[in-house]
Short mmCIF file of C-alpha atoms in Angstrom, two decimals:
data_model
loop_
_atom_site.label_atom_id
_atom_site.label_comp_id
_atom_site.label_asym_id
_atom_site.label_seq_id
_atom_site.Cartn_x
_atom_site.Cartn_y
_atom_site.Cartn_z
CA MET A 226 -14.99 -82.41 -15.47
CA GLY A 227 -16.09 -84.28 -18.91
CA ILE A 228 -16.52 -88.14 -20.36
CA ARG A 229 -19.13 -89.14 -17.83
CA ALA A 230 -19.51 -91.91 -19.18
CA SER A 231 -16.64 -93.28 -18.60
CA PRO A 232 -16.33 -94.68 -14.70
CA THR A 233 -12.51 -94.23 -14.86
CA VAL A 234 -11.02 -94.79 -11.39
CA ALA A 235 -8.09 -95.36 -9.29
CA LEU A 236 -7.44 -99.28 -8.13
CA HIS A 237 -4.95 -99.87 -5.79
CA PHE A 238 -3.28 -103.46 -5.06
CA THR A 239 -1.21 -104.04 -2.06
CA ASP A 240 0.48 -107.81 -1.93
CA CYS A 241 -1.41 -109.08 -4.50
CA ALA A 242 -0.34 -112.19 -6.27
CA VAL A 243 -0.99 -113.19 -10.20
CA PRO A 244 -0.29 -116.69 -10.99
CA VAL A 245 1.71 -117.54 -13.21
CA ASP A 246 -0.11 -118.74 -15.54
CA ALA A 247 -2.33 -115.59 -15.60
CA ARG A 248 0.34 -113.37 -16.95
CA LEU A 249 -0.13 -112.07 -20.37
CA GLY A 250 3.83 -112.19 -20.23
CA ALA A 251 6.87 -113.11 -18.43
CA GLU A 252 7.68 -111.63 -15.27
CA GLY A 253 9.20 -107.72 -16.42
CA GLU A 254 7.18 -107.58 -19.22
CA GLY A 255 4.32 -105.51 -18.05
CA PHE A 256 5.30 -101.89 -19.20
CA THR A 257 6.59 -103.23 -22.62
CA LEU A 258 3.25 -105.01 -23.05
CA ALA A 259 0.84 -102.25 -21.58
CA MET A 260 3.16 -99.54 -23.91
CA ARG A 261 2.74 -101.90 -27.01
CA THR A 262 -1.29 -102.04 -26.68
CA LEU A 263 -1.76 -97.99 -27.23
CA ASP A 264 -1.00 -98.73 -30.53
CA LEU A 265 -4.10 -100.23 -30.57
CA THR A 266 -5.86 -98.56 -28.18
CA ARG A 267 -5.01 -94.97 -29.31
CA PRO A 268 -6.86 -94.97 -32.84
CA ALA A 269 -10.13 -95.83 -30.76
CA THR A 270 -8.89 -92.41 -28.33
CA GLY A 271 -8.71 -90.26 -31.23
CA ALA A 272 -11.95 -92.19 -32.57
CA MET A 273 -13.55 -90.34 -29.64
CA ALA A 274 -12.07 -87.89 -30.51
CA VAL A 275 -13.19 -87.77 -33.95
CA GLY A 276 -17.15 -87.89 -32.14
CA ILE A 277 -16.77 -85.83 -30.34
CA GLY A 278 -15.56 -83.09 -33.42
CA GLN A 279 -18.49 -83.46 -35.51
CA ALA A 280 -20.94 -83.80 -32.98
CA ALA A 281 -19.65 -80.26 -31.96
CA LEU A 282 -19.41 -79.01 -35.65
CA ASP A 283 -22.85 -80.17 -35.82
CA ALA A 284 -24.18 -78.78 -33.58
CA ALA A 285 -22.89 -75.45 -34.37
CA VAL A 286 -23.84 -75.69 -37.94
CA THR A 287 -27.25 -75.96 -36.97
CA TYR A 288 -26.84 -73.23 -34.52
CA ALA A 289 -25.27 -70.56 -37.19
CA ARG A 290 -28.63 -71.51 -39.09
CA GLU A 291 -31.36 -70.87 -36.93
CA ARG A 292 -29.36 -67.92 -34.89
CA GLN A 293 -30.76 -64.49 -36.12
CA GLN A 294 -28.78 -61.17 -35.73
CA PHE A 295 -28.92 -57.84 -37.32
CA GLY A 296 -31.91 -59.70 -39.54
CA GLN A 297 -30.12 -62.39 -40.57
CA PRO A 298 -28.93 -66.55 -39.79
CA ILE A 299 -25.39 -65.91 -38.18
CA GLY A 300 -23.87 -68.40 -40.52
CA ALA A 301 -24.85 -65.57 -43.20
CA PHE A 302 -21.83 -63.84 -41.73
CA GLN A 303 -18.36 -64.70 -43.68
CA GLY A 304 -16.21 -65.04 -40.06
CA VAL A 305 -18.57 -67.80 -38.74
CA GLN A 306 -18.66 -69.44 -41.79
CA PHE A 307 -14.95 -69.61 -42.47
CA MET A 308 -14.25 -70.70 -38.69
CA LEU A 309 -17.27 -73.78 -39.85
CA ALA A 310 -15.63 -74.61 -42.89
CA ASP A 311 -12.28 -74.49 -40.67
CA MET A 312 -14.14 -76.95 -37.86
CA ALA A 313 -14.88 -79.01 -41.11
CA MET A 314 -12.44 -79.71 -42.47
CA GLN A 315 -10.07 -80.28 -38.73
CA VAL A 316 -12.61 -83.22 -38.48
CA HIS A 317 -12.87 -84.37 -42.40
CA ALA A 318 -8.80 -84.89 -41.60
CA ALA A 319 -9.10 -86.24 -37.78
CA ARG A 320 -11.73 -89.43 -39.69
CA LEU A 321 -9.51 -90.02 -42.49
CA MET A 322 -6.40 -90.61 -40.06
CA ILE A 323 -7.64 -92.49 -37.50
CA HIS A 324 -9.80 -94.70 -40.58
CA HIS A 325 -5.68 -95.32 -41.91
CA ALA A 326 -4.71 -96.22 -37.98
CA ALA A 327 -7.69 -97.92 -37.17
CA ARG A 328 -6.92 -99.92 -41.12
CA GLN A 329 -3.80 -100.45 -39.58
CA VAL A 330 -4.89 -102.64 -36.30
CA ASP A 331 -8.03 -104.19 -38.46
CA ALA A 332 -4.68 -105.67 -41.14
CA GLY A 333 -2.97 -107.36 -37.34
CA ILE A 334 0.25 -104.59 -37.77
CA ARG A 335 2.02 -103.81 -34.54
CA ALA A 336 4.14 -101.79 -35.65
CA ASN A 337 2.15 -98.54 -36.69
CA THR A 338 3.25 -96.63 -33.18
CA TYR A 339 4.02 -93.28 -35.77
CA GLU A 340 0.29 -93.62 -37.63
CA ALA A 341 -1.45 -94.05 -33.84
CA SER A 342 0.24 -91.36 -32.23
CA MET A 343 -0.32 -88.48 -35.08
CA ALA A 344 -4.54 -89.64 -35.22
CA LYS A 345 -4.25 -89.75 -32.15
CA CYS A 346 -2.80 -86.15 -31.44
CA TRP A 347 -3.82 -84.93 -34.52
CA ALA A 348 -8.32 -86.55 -33.34
CA GLY A 349 -7.45 -84.56 -29.87
CA ASP A 350 -6.65 -81.43 -30.57
CA ALA A 351 -9.10 -81.31 -33.44
CA ALA A 352 -12.01 -82.49 -31.25
CA MET A 353 -10.76 -79.62 -29.01
CA LYS A 354 -9.87 -76.48 -31.25
CA VAL A 355 -13.44 -77.62 -32.71
CA ALA A 356 -15.17 -77.74 -29.39
CA THR A 357 -13.74 -74.48 -28.68
CA ASP A 358 -14.77 -73.41 -32.39
CA ALA A 359 -17.95 -74.09 -31.82
CA VAL A 360 -18.93 -72.22 -28.06
CA GLN A 361 -17.58 -69.34 -29.61
CA ILE A 362 -20.30 -69.70 -32.22
CA PHE A 363 -22.57 -70.19 -29.64
CA GLY A 364 -21.21 -66.99 -27.36
CA GLY A 365 -22.31 -65.96 -23.94
CA TYR A 366 -25.21 -69.27 -24.66
CA GLY A 367 -22.53 -71.67 -25.67
CA TYR A 368 -20.73 -71.05 -22.36
CA THR A 369 -24.07 -72.30 -20.23
CA ARG A 370 -25.11 -76.06 -19.48
CA GLU A 371 -27.87 -75.21 -21.66
CA TYR A 372 -26.96 -76.37 -25.17
CA PRO A 373 -24.59 -79.56 -25.15
CA VAL A 374 -21.52 -77.89 -26.77
CA GLU A 375 -19.55 -76.90 -22.77
CA ARG A 376 -19.62 -80.25 -22.53
CA PHE A 377 -18.17 -81.07 -25.72
CA MET A 378 -15.77 -78.85 -24.68
CA ARG A 379 -15.56 -81.00 -21.62
CA ASP A 380 -15.33 -83.28 -23.39
CA ALA A 381 -12.47 -82.77 -26.24
CA LYS A 382 -9.80 -81.59 -24.02
CA ILE A 383 -9.79 -85.37 -22.15
CA MET A 384 -8.72 -86.75 -25.68
CA GLN A 385 -5.67 -84.62 -25.72
CA ILE A 386 -4.39 -86.17 -22.60
CA TYR A 387 -5.48 -89.99 -21.82
CA GLU A 388 -3.82 -92.09 -23.85
CA GLY A 389 -0.94 -90.64 -23.35
CA THR A 390 -0.29 -87.27 -23.50
CA ASN A 391 0.16 -84.93 -26.68
CA GLN A 392 2.98 -83.69 -25.63
CA ILE A 393 4.06 -87.70 -25.42
CA GLN A 394 2.65 -88.36 -28.95
CA ARG A 395 4.54 -85.24 -30.71
CA LEU A 396 7.62 -87.02 -28.72
CA ILE A 397 6.84 -90.22 -30.37
CA ILE A 398 6.07 -88.89 -33.57
CA ALA A 399 10.02 -87.34 -33.29
CA LYS A 400 11.78 -90.04 -32.14
CA GLU A 401 10.34 -92.18 -34.83
CA LEU A 402 11.27 -89.97 -37.23
CA LEU A 403 14.65 -89.21 -35.95
CA GLY A 404 15.55 -93.00 -35.64
CA ASP A 405 16.50 -93.54 -31.76
#
């Protein structure tokens, strides 16, 4: 459906022995270690979402400048202008949140679960909203494969799902807020 540049597959191991010296941690710590890596990878997932949102915004702005209706570009209509402004704010806010979480990772801060989850969640939701709005601005053309916005919308959806769904991100954020 989307992210065609990522050949993601399921791997199944049966009776696979891992030598003790090849383990990343002690026996039984695998799940905990895997969960901790998400604080590092969620900002990267969010960065992909920002890129998708930016690409969708750029395509919508270009199209709004070029597409003519009633003798003027559709970008001259206030309804389209409001959509573009909202899209720009969503992308910009997502970018700032991702930069903050990424700076924490770069600084070696490993207790950034709250910020990483917020940034990933916001960026994923923003990418989906912006891509959907871009399809709307393109009208019927936005739904065709002739234009890139249909792909941006498909690619944006996975940003709300992998590295922990955005529903899970909201649970993590609430848990951090409540101190549970």
